[in-house]
Coordinates of C-alpha atoms and ligand atoms in Angstrom, one line a residue:
X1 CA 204.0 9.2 3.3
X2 CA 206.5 10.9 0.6
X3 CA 204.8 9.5 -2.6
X4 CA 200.9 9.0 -3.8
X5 CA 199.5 7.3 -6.8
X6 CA 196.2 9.0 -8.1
X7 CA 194.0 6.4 -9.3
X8 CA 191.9 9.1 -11.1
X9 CA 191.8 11.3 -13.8
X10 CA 190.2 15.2 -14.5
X11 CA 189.5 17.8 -11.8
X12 CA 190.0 15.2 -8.7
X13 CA 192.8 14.2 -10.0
X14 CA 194.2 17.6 -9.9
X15 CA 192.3 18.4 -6.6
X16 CA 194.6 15.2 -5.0
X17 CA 198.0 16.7 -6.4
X18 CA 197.5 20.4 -5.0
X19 CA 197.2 18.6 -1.8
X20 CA 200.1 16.6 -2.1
X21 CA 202.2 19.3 -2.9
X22 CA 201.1 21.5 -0.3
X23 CA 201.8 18.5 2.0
X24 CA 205.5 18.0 0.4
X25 CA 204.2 14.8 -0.6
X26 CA 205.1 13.6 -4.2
X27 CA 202.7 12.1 -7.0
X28 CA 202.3 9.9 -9.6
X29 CA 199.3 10.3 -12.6
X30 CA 198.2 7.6 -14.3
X31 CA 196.3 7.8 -17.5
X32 CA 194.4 6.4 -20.6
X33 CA 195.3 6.9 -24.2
X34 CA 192.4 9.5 -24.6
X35 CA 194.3 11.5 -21.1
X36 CA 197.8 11.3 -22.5
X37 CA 198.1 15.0 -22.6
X38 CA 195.2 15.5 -19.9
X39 CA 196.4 18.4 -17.3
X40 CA 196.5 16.0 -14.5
X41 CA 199.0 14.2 -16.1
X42 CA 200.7 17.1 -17.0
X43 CA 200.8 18.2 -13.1
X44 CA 202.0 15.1 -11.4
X45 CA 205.4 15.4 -11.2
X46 CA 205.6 11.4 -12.4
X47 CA 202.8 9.3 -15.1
X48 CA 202.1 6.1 -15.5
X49 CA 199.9 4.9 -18.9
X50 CA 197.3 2.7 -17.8
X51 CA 195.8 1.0 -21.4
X52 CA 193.2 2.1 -23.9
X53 CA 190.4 5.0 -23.6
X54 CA 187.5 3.0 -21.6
X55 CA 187.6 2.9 -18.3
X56 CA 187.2 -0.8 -17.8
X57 CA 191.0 -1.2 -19.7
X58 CA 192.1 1.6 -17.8
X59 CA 191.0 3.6 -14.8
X60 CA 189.2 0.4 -13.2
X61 CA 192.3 -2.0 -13.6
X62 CA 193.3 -2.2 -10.0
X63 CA 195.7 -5.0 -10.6
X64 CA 198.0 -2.9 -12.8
X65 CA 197.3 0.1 -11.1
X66 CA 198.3 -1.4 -7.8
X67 CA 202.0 -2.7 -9.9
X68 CA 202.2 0.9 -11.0
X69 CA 202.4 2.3 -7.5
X70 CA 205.0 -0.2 -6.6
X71 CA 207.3 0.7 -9.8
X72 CA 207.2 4.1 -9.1
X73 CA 207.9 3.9 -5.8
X74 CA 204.8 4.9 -4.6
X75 CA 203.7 4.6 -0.6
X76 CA 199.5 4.8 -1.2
X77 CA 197.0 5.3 -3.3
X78 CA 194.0 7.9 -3.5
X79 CA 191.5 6.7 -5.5
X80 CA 189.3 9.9 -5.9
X81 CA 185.7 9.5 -6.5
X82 CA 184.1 7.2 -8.9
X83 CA 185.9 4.3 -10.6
X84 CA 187.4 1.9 -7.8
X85 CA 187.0 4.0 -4.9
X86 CA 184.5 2.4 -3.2
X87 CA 185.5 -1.1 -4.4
X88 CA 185.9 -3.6 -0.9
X89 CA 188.6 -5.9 -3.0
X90 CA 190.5 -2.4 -4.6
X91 CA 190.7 -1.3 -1.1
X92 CA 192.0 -5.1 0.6
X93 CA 194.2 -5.7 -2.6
X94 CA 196.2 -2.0 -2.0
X95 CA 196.7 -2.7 1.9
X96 CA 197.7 -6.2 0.8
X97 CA 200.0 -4.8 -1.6
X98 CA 201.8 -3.2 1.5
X99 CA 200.4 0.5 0.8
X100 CA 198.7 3.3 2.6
X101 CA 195.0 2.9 1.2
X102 CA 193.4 6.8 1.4
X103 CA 190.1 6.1 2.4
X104 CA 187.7 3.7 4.9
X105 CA 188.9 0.4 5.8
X106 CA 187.9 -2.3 3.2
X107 CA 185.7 -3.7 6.4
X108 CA 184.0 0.1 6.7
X109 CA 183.2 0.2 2.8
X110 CA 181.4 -3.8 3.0
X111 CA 179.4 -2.4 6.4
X112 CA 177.9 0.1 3.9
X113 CA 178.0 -1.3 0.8
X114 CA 174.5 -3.1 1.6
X115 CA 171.9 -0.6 2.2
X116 CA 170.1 -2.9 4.5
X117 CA 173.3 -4.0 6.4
X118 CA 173.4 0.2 6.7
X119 CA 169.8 0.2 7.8
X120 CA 170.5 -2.4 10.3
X121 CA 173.4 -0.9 11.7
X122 CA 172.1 2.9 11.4
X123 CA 168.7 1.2 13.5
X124 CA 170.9 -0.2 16.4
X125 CA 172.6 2.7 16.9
X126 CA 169.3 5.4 17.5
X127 CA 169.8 6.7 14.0
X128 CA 166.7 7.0 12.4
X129 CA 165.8 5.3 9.1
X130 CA 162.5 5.3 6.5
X131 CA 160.1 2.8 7.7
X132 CA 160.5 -0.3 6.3
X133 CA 162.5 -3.7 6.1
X134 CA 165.8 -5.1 6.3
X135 CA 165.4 -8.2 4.7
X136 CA 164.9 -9.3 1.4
X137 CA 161.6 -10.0 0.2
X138 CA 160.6 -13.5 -0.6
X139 CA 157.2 -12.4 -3.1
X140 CA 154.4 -9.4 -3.6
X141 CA 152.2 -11.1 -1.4
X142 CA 154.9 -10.6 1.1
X143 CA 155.3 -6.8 -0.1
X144 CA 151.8 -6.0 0.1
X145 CA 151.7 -6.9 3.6
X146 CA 154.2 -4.7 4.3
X147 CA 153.1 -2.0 2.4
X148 CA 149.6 -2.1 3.9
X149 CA 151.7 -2.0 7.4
X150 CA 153.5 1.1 6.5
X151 CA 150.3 2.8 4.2
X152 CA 151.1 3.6 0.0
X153 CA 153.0 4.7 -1.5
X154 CA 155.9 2.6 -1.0
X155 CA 159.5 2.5 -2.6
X156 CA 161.0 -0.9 -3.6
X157 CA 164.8 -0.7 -3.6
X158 CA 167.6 -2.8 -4.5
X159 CA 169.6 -4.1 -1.4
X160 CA 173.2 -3.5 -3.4
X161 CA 171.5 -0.4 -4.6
X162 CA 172.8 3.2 -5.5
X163 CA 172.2 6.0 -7.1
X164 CA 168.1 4.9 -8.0
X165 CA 169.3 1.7 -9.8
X166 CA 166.5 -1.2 -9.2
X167 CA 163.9 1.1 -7.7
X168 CA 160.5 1.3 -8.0
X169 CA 157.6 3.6 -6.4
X170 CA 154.5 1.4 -5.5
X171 CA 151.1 3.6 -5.2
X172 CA 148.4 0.7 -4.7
X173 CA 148.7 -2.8 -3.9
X174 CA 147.5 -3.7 -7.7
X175 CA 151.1 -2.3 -9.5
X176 CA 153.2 -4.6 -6.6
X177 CA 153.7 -7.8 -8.4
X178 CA 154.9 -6.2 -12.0
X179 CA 157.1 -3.3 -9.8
X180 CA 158.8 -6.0 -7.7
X181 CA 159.4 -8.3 -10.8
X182 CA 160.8 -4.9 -12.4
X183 CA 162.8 -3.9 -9.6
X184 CA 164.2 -7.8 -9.1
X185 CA 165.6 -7.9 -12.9
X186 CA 166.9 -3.9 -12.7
X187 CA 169.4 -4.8 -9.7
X188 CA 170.7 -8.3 -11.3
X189 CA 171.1 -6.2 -14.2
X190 CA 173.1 -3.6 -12.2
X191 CA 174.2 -5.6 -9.4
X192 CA 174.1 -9.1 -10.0
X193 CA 172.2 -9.4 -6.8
X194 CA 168.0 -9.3 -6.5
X195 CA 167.9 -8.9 -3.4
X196 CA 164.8 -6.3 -3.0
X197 CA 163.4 -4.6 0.1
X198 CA 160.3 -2.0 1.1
X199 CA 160.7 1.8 2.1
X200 CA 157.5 3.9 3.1
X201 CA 158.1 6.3 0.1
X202 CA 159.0 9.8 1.2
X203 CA 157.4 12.6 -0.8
X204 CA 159.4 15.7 -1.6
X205 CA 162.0 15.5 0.6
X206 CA 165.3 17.5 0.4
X207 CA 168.5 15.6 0.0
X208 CA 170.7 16.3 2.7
X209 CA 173.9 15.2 3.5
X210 CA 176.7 15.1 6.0
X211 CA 180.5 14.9 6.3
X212 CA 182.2 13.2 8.3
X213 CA 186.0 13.1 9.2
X214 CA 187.4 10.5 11.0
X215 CA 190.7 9.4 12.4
X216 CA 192.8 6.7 13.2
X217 CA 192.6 7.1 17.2
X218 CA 188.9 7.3 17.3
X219 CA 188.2 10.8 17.1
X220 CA 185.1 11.5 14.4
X221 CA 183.2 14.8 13.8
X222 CA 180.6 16.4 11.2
X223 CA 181.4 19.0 9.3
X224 CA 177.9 20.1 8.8
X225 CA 175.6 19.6 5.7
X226 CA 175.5 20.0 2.0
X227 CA 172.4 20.4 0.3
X228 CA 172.4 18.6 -2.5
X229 CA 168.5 18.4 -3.7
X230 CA 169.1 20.2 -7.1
X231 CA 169.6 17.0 -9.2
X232 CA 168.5 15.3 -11.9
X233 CA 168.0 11.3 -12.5
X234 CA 170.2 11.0 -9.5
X235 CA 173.1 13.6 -11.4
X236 CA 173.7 16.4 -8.9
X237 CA 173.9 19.8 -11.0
X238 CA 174.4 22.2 -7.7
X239 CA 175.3 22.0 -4.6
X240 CA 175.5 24.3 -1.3
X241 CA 176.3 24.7 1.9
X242 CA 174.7 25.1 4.5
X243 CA 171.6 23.8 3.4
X244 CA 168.4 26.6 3.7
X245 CA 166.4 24.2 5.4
X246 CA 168.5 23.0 8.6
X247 CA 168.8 25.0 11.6
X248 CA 171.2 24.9 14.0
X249 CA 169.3 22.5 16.3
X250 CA 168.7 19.8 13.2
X251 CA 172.4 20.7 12.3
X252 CA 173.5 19.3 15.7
X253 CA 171.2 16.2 15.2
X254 CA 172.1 15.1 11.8
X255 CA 175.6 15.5 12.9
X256 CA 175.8 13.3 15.9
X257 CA 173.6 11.4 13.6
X258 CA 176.4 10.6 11.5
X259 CA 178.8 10.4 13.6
X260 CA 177.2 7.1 15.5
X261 CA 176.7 5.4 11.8
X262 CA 180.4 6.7 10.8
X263 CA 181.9 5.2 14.4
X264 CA 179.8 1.9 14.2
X265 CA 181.4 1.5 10.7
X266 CA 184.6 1.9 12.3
X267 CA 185.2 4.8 9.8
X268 CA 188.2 6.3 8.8
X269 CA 189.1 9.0 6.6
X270 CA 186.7 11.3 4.8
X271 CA 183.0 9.8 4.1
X272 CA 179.4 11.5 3.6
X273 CA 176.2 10.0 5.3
X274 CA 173.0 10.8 3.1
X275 CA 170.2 11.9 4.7
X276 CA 165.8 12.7 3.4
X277 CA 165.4 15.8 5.2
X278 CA 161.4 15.6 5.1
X279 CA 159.2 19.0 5.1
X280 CA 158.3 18.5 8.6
X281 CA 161.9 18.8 9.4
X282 CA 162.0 14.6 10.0
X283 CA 165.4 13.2 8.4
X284 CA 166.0 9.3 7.3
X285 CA 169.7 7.9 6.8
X286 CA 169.9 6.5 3.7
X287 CA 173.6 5.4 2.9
X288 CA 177.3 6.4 3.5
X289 CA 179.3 7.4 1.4
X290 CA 182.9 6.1 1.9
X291 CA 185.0 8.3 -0.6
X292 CA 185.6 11.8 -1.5
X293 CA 182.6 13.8 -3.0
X294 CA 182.6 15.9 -6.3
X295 CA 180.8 18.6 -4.1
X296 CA 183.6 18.7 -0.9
X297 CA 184.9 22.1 -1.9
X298 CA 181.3 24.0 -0.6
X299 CA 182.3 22.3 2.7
X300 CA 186.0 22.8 2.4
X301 CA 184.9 26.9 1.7
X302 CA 182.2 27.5 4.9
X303 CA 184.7 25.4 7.8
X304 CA 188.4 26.4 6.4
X305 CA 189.0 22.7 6.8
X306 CA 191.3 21.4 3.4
X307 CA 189.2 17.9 3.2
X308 CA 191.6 15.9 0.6
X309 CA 195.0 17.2 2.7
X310 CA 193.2 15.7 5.7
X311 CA 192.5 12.7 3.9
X312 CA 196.2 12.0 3.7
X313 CA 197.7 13.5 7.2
X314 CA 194.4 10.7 8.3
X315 CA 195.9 8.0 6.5
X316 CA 199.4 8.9 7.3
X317 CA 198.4 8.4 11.0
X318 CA 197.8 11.9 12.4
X319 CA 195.3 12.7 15.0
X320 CA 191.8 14.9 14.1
X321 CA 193.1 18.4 16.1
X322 CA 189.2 19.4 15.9
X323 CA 187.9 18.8 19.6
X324 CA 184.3 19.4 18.3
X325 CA 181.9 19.3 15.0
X326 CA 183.1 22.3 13.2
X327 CA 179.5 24.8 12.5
X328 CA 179.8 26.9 9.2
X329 CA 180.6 30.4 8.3
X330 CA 179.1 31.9 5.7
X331 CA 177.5 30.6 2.3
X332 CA 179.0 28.2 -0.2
X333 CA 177.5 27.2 -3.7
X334 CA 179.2 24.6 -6.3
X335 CA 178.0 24.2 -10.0
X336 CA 178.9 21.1 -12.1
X337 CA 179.8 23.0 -15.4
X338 CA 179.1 19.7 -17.6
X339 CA 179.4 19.3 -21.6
X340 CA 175.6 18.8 -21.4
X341 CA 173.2 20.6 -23.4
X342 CA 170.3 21.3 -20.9
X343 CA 167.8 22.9 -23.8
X344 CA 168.0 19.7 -25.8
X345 CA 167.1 17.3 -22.7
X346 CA 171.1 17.6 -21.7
X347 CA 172.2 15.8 -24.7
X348 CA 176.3 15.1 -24.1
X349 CA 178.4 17.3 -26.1
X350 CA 181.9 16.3 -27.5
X351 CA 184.6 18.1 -29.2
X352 CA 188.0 19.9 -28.2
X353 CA 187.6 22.9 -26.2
X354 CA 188.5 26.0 -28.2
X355 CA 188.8 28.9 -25.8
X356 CA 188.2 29.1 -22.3
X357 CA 187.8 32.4 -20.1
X358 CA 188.1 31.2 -16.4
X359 CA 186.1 33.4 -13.5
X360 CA 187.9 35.2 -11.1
X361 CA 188.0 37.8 -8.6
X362 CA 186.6 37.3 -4.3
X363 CA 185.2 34.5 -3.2
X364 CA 185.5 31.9 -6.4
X365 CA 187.5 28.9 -6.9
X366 CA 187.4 27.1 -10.3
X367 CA 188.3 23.4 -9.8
X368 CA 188.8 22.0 -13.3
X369 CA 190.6 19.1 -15.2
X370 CA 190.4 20.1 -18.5
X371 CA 191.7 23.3 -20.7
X372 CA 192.4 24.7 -24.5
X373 CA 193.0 21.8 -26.1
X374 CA 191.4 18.9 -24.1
X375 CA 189.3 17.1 -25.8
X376 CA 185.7 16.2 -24.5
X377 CA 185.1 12.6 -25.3
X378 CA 182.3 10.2 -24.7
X379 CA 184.3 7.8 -22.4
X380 CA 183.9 9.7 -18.9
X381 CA 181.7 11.7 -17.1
X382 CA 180.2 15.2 -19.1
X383 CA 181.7 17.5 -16.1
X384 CA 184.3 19.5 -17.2
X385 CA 184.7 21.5 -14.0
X386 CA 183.1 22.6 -10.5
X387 CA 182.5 26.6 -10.1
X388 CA 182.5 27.0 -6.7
X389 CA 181.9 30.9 -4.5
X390 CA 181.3 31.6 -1.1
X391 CA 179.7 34.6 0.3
X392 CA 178.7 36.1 3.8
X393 CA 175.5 35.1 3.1
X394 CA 173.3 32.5 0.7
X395 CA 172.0 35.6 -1.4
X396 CA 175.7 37.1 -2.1
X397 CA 176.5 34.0 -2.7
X398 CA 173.8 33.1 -5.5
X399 CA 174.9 36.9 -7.0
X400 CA 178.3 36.3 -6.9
X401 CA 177.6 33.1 -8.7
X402 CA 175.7 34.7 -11.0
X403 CA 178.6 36.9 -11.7
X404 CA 181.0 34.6 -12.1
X405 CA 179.1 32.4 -14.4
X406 CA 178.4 35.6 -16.6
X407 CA 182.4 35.4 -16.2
X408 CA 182.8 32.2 -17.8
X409 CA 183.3 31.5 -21.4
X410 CA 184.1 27.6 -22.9
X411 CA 183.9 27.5 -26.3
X412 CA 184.1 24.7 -29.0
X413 CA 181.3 22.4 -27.1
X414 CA 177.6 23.2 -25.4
X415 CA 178.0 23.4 -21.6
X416 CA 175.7 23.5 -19.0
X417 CA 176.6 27.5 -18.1
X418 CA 173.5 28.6 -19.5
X419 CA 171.2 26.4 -17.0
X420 CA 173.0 27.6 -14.3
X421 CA 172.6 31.0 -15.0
X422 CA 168.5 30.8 -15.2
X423 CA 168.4 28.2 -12.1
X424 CA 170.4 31.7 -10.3
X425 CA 167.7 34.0 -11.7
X426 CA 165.1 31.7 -10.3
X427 CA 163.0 33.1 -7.8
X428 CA 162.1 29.4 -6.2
X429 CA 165.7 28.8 -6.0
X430 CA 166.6 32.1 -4.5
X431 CA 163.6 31.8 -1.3
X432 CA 165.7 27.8 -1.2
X433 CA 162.1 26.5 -2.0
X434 CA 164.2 23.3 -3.2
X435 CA 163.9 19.0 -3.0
X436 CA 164.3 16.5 -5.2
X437 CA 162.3 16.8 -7.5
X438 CA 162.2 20.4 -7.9
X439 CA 164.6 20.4 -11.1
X440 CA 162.6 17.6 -12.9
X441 CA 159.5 20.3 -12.2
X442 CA 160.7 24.0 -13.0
X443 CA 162.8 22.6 -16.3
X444 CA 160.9 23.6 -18.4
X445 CA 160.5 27.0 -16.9
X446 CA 164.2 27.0 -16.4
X447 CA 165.5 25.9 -20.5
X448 CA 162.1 27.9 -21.9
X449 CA 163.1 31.2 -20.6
X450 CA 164.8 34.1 -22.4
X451 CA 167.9 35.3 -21.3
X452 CA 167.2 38.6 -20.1
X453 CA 170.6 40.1 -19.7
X454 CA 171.8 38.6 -22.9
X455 CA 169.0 39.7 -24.7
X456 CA 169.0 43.0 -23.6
X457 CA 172.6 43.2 -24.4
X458 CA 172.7 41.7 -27.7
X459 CA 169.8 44.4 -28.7
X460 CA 172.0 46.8 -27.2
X461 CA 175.0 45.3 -29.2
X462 CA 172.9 45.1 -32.2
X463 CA 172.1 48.9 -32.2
X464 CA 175.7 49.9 -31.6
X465 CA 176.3 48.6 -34.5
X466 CA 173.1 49.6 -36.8
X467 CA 174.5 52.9 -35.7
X468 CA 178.0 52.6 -36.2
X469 CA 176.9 51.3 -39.7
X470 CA 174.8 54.1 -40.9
X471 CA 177.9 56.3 -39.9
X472 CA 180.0 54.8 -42.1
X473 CA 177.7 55.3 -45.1
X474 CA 177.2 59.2 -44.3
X475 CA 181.3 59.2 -43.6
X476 CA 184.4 58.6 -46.3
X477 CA 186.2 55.4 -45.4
X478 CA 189.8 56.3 -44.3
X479 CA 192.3 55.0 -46.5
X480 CA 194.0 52.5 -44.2
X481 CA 190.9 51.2 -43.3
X482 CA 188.6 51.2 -40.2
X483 CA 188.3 49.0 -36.9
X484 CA 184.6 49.2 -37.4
X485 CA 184.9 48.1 -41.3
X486 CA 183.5 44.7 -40.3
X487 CA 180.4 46.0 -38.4
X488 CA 178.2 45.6 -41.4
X489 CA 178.8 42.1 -42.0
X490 CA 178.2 41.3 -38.2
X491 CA 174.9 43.7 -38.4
X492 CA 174.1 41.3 -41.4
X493 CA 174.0 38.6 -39.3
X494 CA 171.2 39.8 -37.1
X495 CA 168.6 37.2 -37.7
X496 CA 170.0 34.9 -36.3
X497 CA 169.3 36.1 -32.6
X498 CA 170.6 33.5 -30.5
X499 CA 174.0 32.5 -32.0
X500 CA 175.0 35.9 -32.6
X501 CA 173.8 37.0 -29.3
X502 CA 176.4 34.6 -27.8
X503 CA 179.5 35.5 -30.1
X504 CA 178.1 39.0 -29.3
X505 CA 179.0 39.0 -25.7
X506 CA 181.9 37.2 -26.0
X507 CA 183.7 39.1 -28.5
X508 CA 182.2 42.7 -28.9
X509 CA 181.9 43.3 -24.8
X510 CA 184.7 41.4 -23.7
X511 CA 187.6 41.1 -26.3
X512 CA 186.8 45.2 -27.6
Ligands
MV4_601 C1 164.0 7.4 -1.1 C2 163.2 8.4 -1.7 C3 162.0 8.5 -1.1 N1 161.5 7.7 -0.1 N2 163.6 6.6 -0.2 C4 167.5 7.7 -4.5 C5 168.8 7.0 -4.6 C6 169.0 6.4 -3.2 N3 170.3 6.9 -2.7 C7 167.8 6.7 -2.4 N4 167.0 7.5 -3.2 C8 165.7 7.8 -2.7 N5 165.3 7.1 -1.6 C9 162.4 6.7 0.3 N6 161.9 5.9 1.3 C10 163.7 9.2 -2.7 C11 165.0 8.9 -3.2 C12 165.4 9.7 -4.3 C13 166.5 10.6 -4.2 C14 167.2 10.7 -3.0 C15 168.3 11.5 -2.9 C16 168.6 12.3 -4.0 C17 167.9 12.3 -5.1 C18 166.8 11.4 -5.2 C19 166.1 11.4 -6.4 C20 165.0 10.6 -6.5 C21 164.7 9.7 -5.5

């Protein structure tokens, strides 16, 4: 493989080209009007422009994408995550084309693009599944026999389902007919397919997940588990890994777990099996995942392993040199830094990014795809960038976290930096006292709170300069003027609490 085509944009994009390069491999950007100056695009060494900002007349035309490779010369394609890369026909019509496709076969992504084909094969294979059915159901009637089987609540979910589209919780046999009917028109809507089956609902259940790598030669193993229950209407906001709650008993479960659902696939390449991790320490498969994940770095960080360079040695042919599931060392934690405004029910924010102060120093990686100048638009995802530390242990980890999000500074939109830092301070979080539905639950706790540090040290700031002012009075101005001249007219603006406690600590304590 000399050359690759990244069929993304933003911080995987990037992510892909540092591999390549490391790997001597060459690569080619493609981008939308609204990316034209994007720094992926700026970092492959080649760029092709794809069309118009939205993504349906750019990032998801396959078709030109595919003739883009070919002009430049390209050998395969990464698709990253999102977009096409989990599209059966993208991943045909690049082999077809006569290039290396990184990911699954087109064959592995179909076997798992049903969640009851999944079930089905995850079932024949001794990997447990969530009580329920496989087949789609003809009418309530039907439902409710099933449900009074299995005992409420139950959880109706769309066959092509994903991410929570076309499902419905189920409580008492009365609310059946109107859920089904709900749940029927939901994944038409989404999926143009009604099929609709029955889960015994699982309640409060930690999402836990696994990665797998697989080869060519029909070597697969797990990398262990992310926990990835910190999430909100199905939008993951942190990540981590290990996950507090497995041992490594349940670790060596869910792994071989995996494994048998990745190797009846017939996987290749990087992919994710998602796991409920119930309190009583049952897990469910629930789907595979068959691309690269947003939150592969906190795995990448605890096993040394470089998941995206693997991704292409795997489709370049080369043999796994791992001879068993690798077990983690040490903690990793991931936050999506989004252009989300958590305190006003995560409103989007949009606007060109003024300033940005990047963390640093042991342990943190900053994967990002945008910088001074981008600008934030509505046509893509809010996340601007994953902070990412590791630690000896989950504690250091959450401080050093903490540290570096007290690091960062973006300024020109609202970003989510603020929410992170209270879900760090959270004493829930910290005793990993986590699952799904935990963020939905301790929001308000979480956006309501007062910043302690910052509020201590904008008082503190506030003084400084109270006190600074009051000398000025009692002193003669110099004639050439004073570095402290403007500290009045910032004292002035003390009413106003929470802006000026912000522009506080970024100019008076860091840029003095
Ligand atoms: C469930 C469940 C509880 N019980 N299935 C959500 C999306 C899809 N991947 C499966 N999902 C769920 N399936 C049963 N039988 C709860 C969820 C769920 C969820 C799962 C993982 C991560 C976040 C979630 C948020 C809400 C519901």
């Amino acid at each position: 493989m000399r050359k690759v085509l990244i069929a993304n944009r933003g911080e995987i994009a990037l992510r892909v080209i540092r591999a390549c390069r490391e790997l001597g491999i060459a690569s080619v950007a493609v981008f939308s009007d609204a990316d034209a100056r994007a720094p992926h695009v700026r970092e492959a060494d080649e760029a092709v422009r794809l069309g118009p900002p939205p993504s349906g007349e750019s990032y998801l035309r396959g078709e030109l994408i595919i003739a883009a490779a070919q002009a430049a010369g390209a050998d395969a394609i990464h698709p990253g995550y999102g977009f096409l890369s989990e599209r059966e026909w993208f991943a045909r019509a690049v082999r077809d084309a006569g290039l290396i496709w990184i990911g699954p076969p087109a064959e592995a992504i179909a076997a798992m693009g049903s969640k009851t084909a999944a079930r089905t094969l995850a079932v024949a294979h001794d990997v447990p599944v969530v009580p329920g059915t496989t087949t789609p159901l003809r009418d309530a009637a039907e439902a409710q026999g099933v449900a009074a089987e299995y005992g409420y609540p139950v959880l109706l979910k769309a066959a092509a389902g994903g991410g929570g589209k076309g499902m419905r919780v189920v409580r008492e046999p009365a609310e059946m007919a109107a859920a089904l009917e709900a749940a029927q028109r939901e994944a038409m809507n989404a999926f143009g397919d009604d099929a609709v089956y029955v889960e015994k609902y699982i309640e409060g259940p930690r999402h836990v997940e696994i990665q797998v790598l697989a080869d060519a030669h029909g070597r697969c193993i797990s990398l262990g588990e992310r926990e990835c229950s910190v999430q909100r209407r199905h939008q993951k906001m942190i990540e981590e890994a290990p996950s507090p709650a497995v041992s490594a008993d349940l670790r060596r479960a869910m792994g071989a777990a995996a494994v048998r659902v990745a190797k009846a696939a017939g996987y290749q390449n990087a992919g994710t099996c998602e796991f409920l991790l119930a309190a009583d320490e049952r897990f469910y498969f629930l789907e595979m995942n068959t691309r690269i994940q947003v939150e592969h770095p906190v795995t990448e960080l605890v096993t040394g392993i470089d998941l995206v360079q693997w991704q292409l040695r795997i489709a370049g042919g080369e043999r796994l040199p791992f001879t068993s599931s690798i077990d983690p060392r040490g903690w990793a934690m991931e936050c999506r830094i989004t252009s989300e405004d958590a305190s006003n029910d995560f409103l989007p924010s949009t606007g060109r990014i003024e300033y940005v102060r990047i963390p640093g120093g042991p342990g943190v990686r900053w994967d990002s795809g945008v910088g001074v100048g981008s600008e934030v638009t509505l046509f893509y995802d809010p996340m601007l960038a994953k902070l990412i530390v590791w630690a000896p242990t989950r504690a250091e980890a959450i401080a050093r976290m903490h540290r570096a999000l007290d690091e960062l500074t973006i300024q020109g939109l609202e970003t989510s930096r603020e929410f992170h830092l209270r879900v760090m301070e959270d004493d829930e979080f910290q005793r990993g006292a986590i699952d799904i539905q935990w963020l939905e639950r301790r929001l308000p706790s979480l956006v309501g709170a007062t910043a302690p540090r910052e509020q201590v040290e904008a008082a503190a700031i506030a003084a400084a300069l109270l006190a600074e002012r009051d000398r000025q009075r009692r002193t003669p101005r110099p004639a050439n003027g004073s570095p402290s001249a403007s500290a009045p007219d910032a004292a002035a603006a003390l009413p106003e609490l929470q802006p000026w406690a912000r522009l506080a600590r970024q100019r008076a304590l860091r840029d003095a």
